[in-house]
């Protein structure tokens, strides 16, 4: 297997659905996109342990981007900027969730019996839908676990998402080092200006 390039993203390690959204981020106001090409797809698949299972080809990239658009609409509302999700953090309207439901239609869970006992396996008519489907299914798991902990970074100039696994559920930033301190610095600046 050829070595993949290092993962350039500022935030990694979130659950698969949110890690897919985190393939887009802002650097000095410009949108960066790891899934611009199949090389970037290879990096993303490897980061999520999916590289042995799915090829980083053009069809997989196309379907994975469709899944990313669908998840983005469900989590943040439609791309036209109007608000989608409700203030309490639950999923948006039916138009916003239809895309994820469509992606889910491209795969299914097959129950299995193995030597180790009961199991299940994801099956796809078209394997190119595999990574996007797994991300959509992971979104269902997050919704079942704690929909209010699916968050977007509170910094207005940040598009990253995370699943808040802190004990008190008070995480607001993608990272304290990046956005948390930026917000603190601008509050400090505002106070200094008022004084
Ligand atoms: Zn952030």
PDB file of C-alpha atoms and ligand atoms in Angstrom:
ATOM      1  CA  UNK A   1       0.000   0.000   0.000  1.00  0.00           C
ATOM      2  CA  UNK A   2       1.364   3.434  -0.847  1.00  0.00           C
ATOM      3  CA  UNK A   3       1.822   5.891   1.996  1.00  0.00           C
ATOM      4  CA  UNK A   4      -0.871   8.535   2.148  1.00  0.00           C
ATOM      5  CA  UNK A   5      -0.114  12.201   2.695  1.00  0.00           C
ATOM      6  CA  UNK A   6      -0.416  13.599   6.235  1.00  0.00           C
ATOM      7  CA  UNK A   7      -3.870  14.756   7.282  1.00  0.00           C
ATOM      8  CA  UNK A   8      -3.807  18.587   7.002  1.00  0.00           C
ATOM      9  CA  UNK A   9      -7.006  19.252   8.938  1.00  0.00           C
ATOM     10  CA  UNK A  10      -7.138  21.305  12.137  1.00  0.00           C
ATOM     11  CA  UNK A  11      -9.618  18.928  13.817  1.00  0.00           C
ATOM     12  CA  UNK A  12      -9.622  15.141  13.491  1.00  0.00           C
ATOM     13  CA  UNK A  13     -10.901  12.213  15.502  1.00  0.00           C
ATOM     14  CA  UNK A  14     -14.574  13.191  15.731  1.00  0.00           C
ATOM     15  CA  UNK A  15     -17.227  10.527  14.956  1.00  0.00           C
ATOM     16  CA  UNK A  16     -17.348   9.599  11.265  1.00  0.00           C
ATOM     17  CA  UNK A  17     -20.387  11.753  10.357  1.00  0.00           C
ATOM     18  CA  UNK A  18     -18.803  14.876  11.832  1.00  0.00           C
ATOM     19  CA  UNK A  19     -15.324  13.947  10.637  1.00  0.00           C
ATOM     20  CA  UNK A  20     -16.770  13.972   7.121  1.00  0.00           C
ATOM     21  CA  UNK A  21     -18.093  17.522   7.682  1.00  0.00           C
ATOM     22  CA  UNK A  22     -14.671  18.447   9.070  1.00  0.00           C
ATOM     23  CA  UNK A  23     -13.100  17.839   5.653  1.00  0.00           C
ATOM     24  CA  UNK A  24     -13.987  21.503   5.079  1.00  0.00           C
ATOM     25  CA  UNK A  25     -12.455  24.229   7.222  1.00  0.00           C
ATOM     26  CA  UNK A  26     -11.477  27.878   6.998  1.00  0.00           C
ATOM     27  CA  UNK A  27      -7.930  29.170   6.870  1.00  0.00           C
ATOM     28  CA  UNK A  28      -7.584  32.947   6.894  1.00  0.00           C
ATOM     29  CA  UNK A  29     -11.133  33.221   5.625  1.00  0.00           C
ATOM     30  CA  UNK A  30     -10.643  30.840   2.683  1.00  0.00           C
ATOM     31  CA  UNK A  31     -12.449  27.500   2.497  1.00  0.00           C
ATOM     32  CA  UNK A  32     -10.094  24.512   2.474  1.00  0.00           C
ATOM     33  CA  UNK A  33     -11.419  21.187   1.259  1.00  0.00           C
ATOM     34  CA  UNK A  34      -9.666  17.865   1.830  1.00  0.00           C
ATOM     35  CA  UNK A  35     -12.111  16.172  -0.590  1.00  0.00           C
ATOM     36  CA  UNK A  36     -11.058  18.276  -3.567  1.00  0.00           C
ATOM     37  CA  UNK A  37      -9.613  15.200  -5.251  1.00  0.00           C
ATOM     38  CA  UNK A  38      -9.085  11.462  -4.812  1.00  0.00           C
ATOM     39  CA  UNK A  39      -5.709  12.028  -3.079  1.00  0.00           C
ATOM     40  CA  UNK A  40      -7.573  13.883  -0.348  1.00  0.00           C
ATOM     41  CA  UNK A  41     -10.195  11.137  -0.248  1.00  0.00           C
ATOM     42  CA  UNK A  42      -7.372   8.627   0.343  1.00  0.00           C
ATOM     43  CA  UNK A  43      -6.194  10.690   3.337  1.00  0.00           C
ATOM     44  CA  UNK A  44      -9.737  10.827   4.746  1.00  0.00           C
ATOM     45  CA  UNK A  45     -10.364   7.095   4.268  1.00  0.00           C
ATOM     46  CA  UNK A  46      -7.041   6.264   5.969  1.00  0.00           C
ATOM     47  CA  UNK A  47      -7.823   8.624   8.871  1.00  0.00           C
ATOM     48  CA  UNK A  48     -10.985   6.624   9.525  1.00  0.00           C
ATOM     49  CA  UNK A  49      -9.591   3.136   8.962  1.00  0.00           C
ATOM     50  CA  UNK A  50     -11.623   2.716   5.762  1.00  0.00           C
ATOM     51  CA  UNK A  51      -8.717   2.648   3.307  1.00  0.00           C
ATOM     52  CA  UNK A  52      -8.421  -1.130   3.199  1.00  0.00           C
ATOM     53  CA  UNK A  53     -12.114  -1.509   2.509  1.00  0.00           C
ATOM     54  CA  UNK A  54     -12.909   1.148  -0.091  1.00  0.00           C
ATOM     55  CA  UNK A  55     -10.846   2.489  -2.995  1.00  0.00           C
ATOM     56  CA  UNK A  56     -10.162   6.238  -3.245  1.00  0.00           C
ATOM     57  CA  UNK A  57     -11.600   6.481  -6.752  1.00  0.00           C
ATOM     58  CA  UNK A  58     -13.708   9.055  -8.578  1.00  0.00           C
ATOM     59  CA  UNK A  59     -17.061   7.312  -7.968  1.00  0.00           C
ATOM     60  CA  UNK A  60     -16.411   6.968  -4.232  1.00  0.00           C
ATOM     61  CA  UNK A  61     -15.388  10.634  -4.080  1.00  0.00           C
ATOM     62  CA  UNK A  62     -18.586  11.716  -5.875  1.00  0.00           C
ATOM     63  CA  UNK A  63     -20.863   9.730  -3.577  1.00  0.00           C
ATOM     64  CA  UNK A  64     -18.943  10.726  -0.445  1.00  0.00           C
ATOM     65  CA  UNK A  65     -19.384  14.399  -1.399  1.00  0.00           C
ATOM     66  CA  UNK A  66     -23.123  13.791  -1.848  1.00  0.00           C
ATOM     67  CA  UNK A  67     -23.222  12.320   1.640  1.00  0.00           C
ATOM     68  CA  UNK A  68     -21.278  15.315   2.998  1.00  0.00           C
ATOM     69  CA  UNK A  69     -23.756  17.772   1.429  1.00  0.00           C
ATOM     70  CA  UNK A  70     -26.657  15.784   2.864  1.00  0.00           C
ATOM     71  CA  UNK A  71     -25.152  15.648   6.351  1.00  0.00           C
ATOM     72  CA  UNK A  72     -24.292  19.351   6.200  1.00  0.00           C
ATOM     73  CA  UNK A  73     -27.920  20.194   5.368  1.00  0.00           C
ATOM     74  CA  UNK A  74     -29.217  17.989   8.176  1.00  0.00           C
ATOM     75  CA  UNK A  75     -26.807  19.350  10.793  1.00  0.00           C
ATOM     76  CA  UNK A  76     -26.569  23.031   9.762  1.00  0.00           C
ATOM     77  CA  UNK A  77     -29.560  23.619   7.514  1.00  0.00           C
ATOM     78  CA  UNK A  78     -29.422  24.165   3.737  1.00  0.00           C
ATOM     79  CA  UNK A  79     -26.325  25.663   2.138  1.00  0.00           C
ATOM     80  CA  UNK A  80     -28.140  28.901   1.188  1.00  0.00           C
ATOM     81  CA  UNK A  81     -27.488  30.191   4.692  1.00  0.00           C
ATOM     82  CA  UNK A  82     -31.014  30.056   6.099  1.00  0.00           C
ATOM     83  CA  UNK A  83     -31.198  28.434   9.482  1.00  0.00           C
ATOM     84  CA  UNK A  84     -31.970  24.731   9.434  1.00  0.00           C
ATOM     85  CA  UNK A  85     -31.565  23.161  12.832  1.00  0.00           C
ATOM     86  CA  UNK A  86     -33.699  24.385  15.694  1.00  0.00           C
ATOM     87  CA  UNK A  87     -32.327  26.340  18.612  1.00  0.00           C
ATOM     88  CA  UNK A  88     -32.330  23.295  20.886  1.00  0.00           C
ATOM     89  CA  UNK A  89     -30.002  21.536  18.492  1.00  0.00           C
ATOM     90  CA  UNK A  90     -32.403  18.976  17.057  1.00  0.00           C
ATOM     91  CA  UNK A  91     -32.426  18.136  13.364  1.00  0.00           C
ATOM     92  CA  UNK A  92     -33.904  20.508  10.814  1.00  0.00           C
ATOM     93  CA  UNK A  93     -36.995  20.232   8.616  1.00  0.00           C
ATOM     94  CA  UNK A  94     -37.949  17.430   6.277  1.00  0.00           C
ATOM     95  CA  UNK A  95     -36.163  18.980   3.277  1.00  0.00           C
ATOM     96  CA  UNK A  96     -32.932  19.073   5.299  1.00  0.00           C
ATOM     97  CA  UNK A  97     -33.095  15.425   6.340  1.00  0.00           C
ATOM     98  CA  UNK A  98     -34.312  13.933   3.042  1.00  0.00           C
ATOM     99  CA  UNK A  99     -30.772  13.927   1.650  1.00  0.00           C
ATOM    100  CA  UNK A 100     -29.437  11.776   4.495  1.00  0.00           C
ATOM    101  CA  UNK A 101     -32.368   9.406   4.101  1.00  0.00           C
ATOM    102  CA  UNK A 102     -31.571   9.065   0.389  1.00  0.00           C
ATOM    103  CA  UNK A 103     -27.934   8.244   1.174  1.00  0.00           C
ATOM    104  CA  UNK A 104     -29.086   5.599   3.676  1.00  0.00           C
ATOM    105  CA  UNK A 105     -31.064   3.937   0.882  1.00  0.00           C
ATOM    106  CA  UNK A 106     -27.795   2.933  -0.778  1.00  0.00           C
ATOM    107  CA  UNK A 107     -26.888   0.344   1.846  1.00  0.00           C
ATOM    108  CA  UNK A 108     -28.373  -1.985   4.397  1.00  0.00           C
ATOM    109  CA  UNK A 109     -27.442  -3.950   7.488  1.00  0.00           C
ATOM    110  CA  UNK A 110     -27.376  -7.692   7.065  1.00  0.00           C
ATOM    111  CA  UNK A 111     -27.574  -9.654  10.327  1.00  0.00           C
ATOM    112  CA  UNK A 112     -25.015 -12.444  10.452  1.00  0.00           C
ATOM    113  CA  UNK A 113     -24.251 -15.439  12.592  1.00  0.00           C
ATOM    114  CA  UNK A 114     -20.543 -16.063  13.015  1.00  0.00           C
ATOM    115  CA  UNK A 115     -18.403 -18.430  15.074  1.00  0.00           C
ATOM    116  CA  UNK A 116     -18.129 -15.583  17.618  1.00  0.00           C
ATOM    117  CA  UNK A 117     -21.922 -15.168  17.793  1.00  0.00           C
ATOM    118  CA  UNK A 118     -24.419 -12.732  16.305  1.00  0.00           C
ATOM    119  CA  UNK A 119     -23.099  -9.895  14.207  1.00  0.00           C
ATOM    120  CA  UNK A 120     -24.044  -7.537  11.459  1.00  0.00           C
ATOM    121  CA  UNK A 121     -22.483  -6.460   8.229  1.00  0.00           C
ATOM    122  CA  UNK A 122     -23.099  -3.436   6.023  1.00  0.00           C
ATOM    123  CA  UNK A 123     -23.908  -4.329   2.423  1.00  0.00           C
ATOM    124  CA  UNK A 124     -23.946  -2.027  -0.599  1.00  0.00           C
ATOM    125  CA  UNK A 125     -25.236  -2.586  -4.090  1.00  0.00           C
ATOM    126  CA  UNK A 126     -22.595  -0.060  -5.153  1.00  0.00           C
ATOM    127  CA  UNK A 127     -19.498  -0.139  -2.902  1.00  0.00           C
ATOM    128  CA  UNK A 128     -18.715   3.442  -3.924  1.00  0.00           C
ATOM    129  CA  UNK A 129     -21.524   4.507  -1.564  1.00  0.00           C
ATOM    130  CA  UNK A 130     -19.888   2.680   1.358  1.00  0.00           C
ATOM    131  CA  UNK A 131     -17.987   5.513   3.107  1.00  0.00           C
ATOM    132  CA  UNK A 132     -20.811   8.034   2.676  1.00  0.00           C
ATOM    133  CA  UNK A 133     -23.380   5.504   3.861  1.00  0.00           C
ATOM    134  CA  UNK A 134     -21.306   4.657   6.952  1.00  0.00           C
ATOM    135  CA  UNK A 135     -21.092   8.377   7.771  1.00  0.00           C
ATOM    136  CA  UNK A 136     -24.872   8.745   7.403  1.00  0.00           C
ATOM    137  CA  UNK A 137     -25.448   5.726   9.631  1.00  0.00           C
ATOM    138  CA  UNK A 138     -23.061   7.163  12.201  1.00  0.00           C
ATOM    139  CA  UNK A 139     -25.203  10.326  12.209  1.00  0.00           C
ATOM    140  CA  UNK A 140     -28.194   8.164  13.185  1.00  0.00           C
ATOM    141  CA  UNK A 141     -26.142   6.731  16.052  1.00  0.00           C
ATOM    142  CA  UNK A 142     -25.250  10.233  17.270  1.00  0.00           C
ATOM    143  CA  UNK A 143     -28.908  11.288  17.047  1.00  0.00           C
ATOM    144  CA  UNK A 144     -29.877   8.230  19.088  1.00  0.00           C
ATOM    145  CA  UNK A 145     -27.149   8.856  21.657  1.00  0.00           C
ATOM    146  CA  UNK A 146     -27.388  12.625  22.268  1.00  0.00           C
ATOM    147  CA  UNK A 147     -28.629  14.949  19.498  1.00  0.00           C
ATOM    148  CA  UNK A 148     -27.967  18.035  21.632  1.00  0.00           C
ATOM    149  CA  UNK A 149     -24.274  17.147  21.734  1.00  0.00           C
ATOM    150  CA  UNK A 150     -23.867  17.406  17.967  1.00  0.00           C
ATOM    151  CA  UNK A 151     -22.399  20.905  17.787  1.00  0.00           C
ATOM    152  CA  UNK A 152     -20.829  23.378  15.486  1.00  0.00           C
ATOM    153  CA  UNK A 153     -17.915  25.380  16.882  1.00  0.00           C
ATOM    154  CA  UNK A 154     -19.276  28.532  18.545  1.00  0.00           C
ATOM    155  CA  UNK A 155     -16.746  30.772  16.803  1.00  0.00           C
ATOM    156  CA  UNK A 156     -18.525  32.590  13.979  1.00  0.00           C
ATOM    157  CA  UNK A 157     -15.531  32.243  11.657  1.00  0.00           C
ATOM    158  CA  UNK A 158     -15.286  28.463  12.096  1.00  0.00           C
ATOM    159  CA  UNK A 159     -17.193  25.704  10.295  1.00  0.00           C
ATOM    160  CA  UNK A 160     -15.905  22.708  12.278  1.00  0.00           C
ATOM    161  CA  UNK A 161     -18.185  20.264  14.085  1.00  0.00           C
ATOM    162  CA  UNK A 162     -17.749  18.032  17.091  1.00  0.00           C
ATOM    163  CA  UNK A 163     -19.633  15.645  19.312  1.00  0.00           C
ATOM    164  CA  UNK A 164     -19.429  16.956  22.848  1.00  0.00           C
ATOM    165  CA  UNK A 165     -18.294  14.044  24.992  1.00  0.00           C
ATOM    166  CA  UNK A 166     -17.308  16.218  27.968  1.00  0.00           C
ATOM    167  CA  UNK A 167     -18.917  15.175  31.234  1.00  0.00           C
ATOM    168  CA  UNK A 168     -20.900  18.368  31.676  1.00  0.00           C
ATOM    169  CA  UNK A 169     -21.687  18.867  28.005  1.00  0.00           C
ATOM    170  CA  UNK A 170     -20.250  22.380  27.984  1.00  0.00           C
ATOM    171  CA  UNK A 171     -17.785  22.149  25.117  1.00  0.00           C
ATOM    172  CA  UNK A 172     -18.198  25.153  22.793  1.00  0.00           C
ATOM    173  CA  UNK A 173     -15.085  25.184  20.649  1.00  0.00           C
ATOM    174  CA  UNK A 174     -13.463  22.888  18.097  1.00  0.00           C
ATOM    175  CA  UNK A 175     -10.348  23.466  20.193  1.00  0.00           C
ATOM    176  CA  UNK A 176      -9.516  25.790  23.060  1.00  0.00           C
ATOM    177  CA  UNK A 177      -6.114  26.496  21.504  1.00  0.00           C
ATOM    178  CA  UNK A 178      -7.623  27.768  18.255  1.00  0.00           C
ATOM    179  CA  UNK A 179     -11.150  29.151  18.557  1.00  0.00           C
ATOM    180  CA  UNK A 180     -11.485  29.307  22.345  1.00  0.00           C
ATOM    181  CA  UNK A 181      -8.494  31.597  22.687  1.00  0.00           C
ATOM    182  CA  UNK A 182      -9.469  33.651  19.643  1.00  0.00           C
ATOM    183  CA  UNK A 183     -12.852  34.319  21.256  1.00  0.00           C
ATOM    184  CA  UNK A 184     -11.243  35.147  24.596  1.00  0.00           C
ATOM    185  CA  UNK A 185      -8.822  37.526  22.897  1.00  0.00           C
ATOM    186  CA  UNK A 186     -11.598  39.391  21.057  1.00  0.00           C
ATOM    187  CA  UNK A 187     -13.647  39.697  24.278  1.00  0.00           C
ATOM    188  CA  UNK A 188     -10.554  41.058  26.025  1.00  0.00           C
ATOM    189  CA  UNK A 189     -10.043  43.520  23.162  1.00  0.00           C
ATOM    190  CA  UNK A 190     -13.675  44.668  23.365  1.00  0.00           C
ATOM    191  CA  UNK A 191     -13.373  45.217  27.128  1.00  0.00           C
ATOM    192  CA  UNK A 192     -10.107  47.114  26.727  1.00  0.00           C
ATOM    193  CA  UNK A 193     -11.738  49.360  24.116  1.00  0.00           C
ATOM    194  CA  UNK A 194     -14.745  50.091  26.384  1.00  0.00           C
ATOM    195  CA  UNK A 195     -12.563  50.939  29.378  1.00  0.00           C
TER     196      UNK A 195
HETATM  197 ZN1  LIG B   1     -13.557  26.414  15.825  1.00  0.00          ZN
END
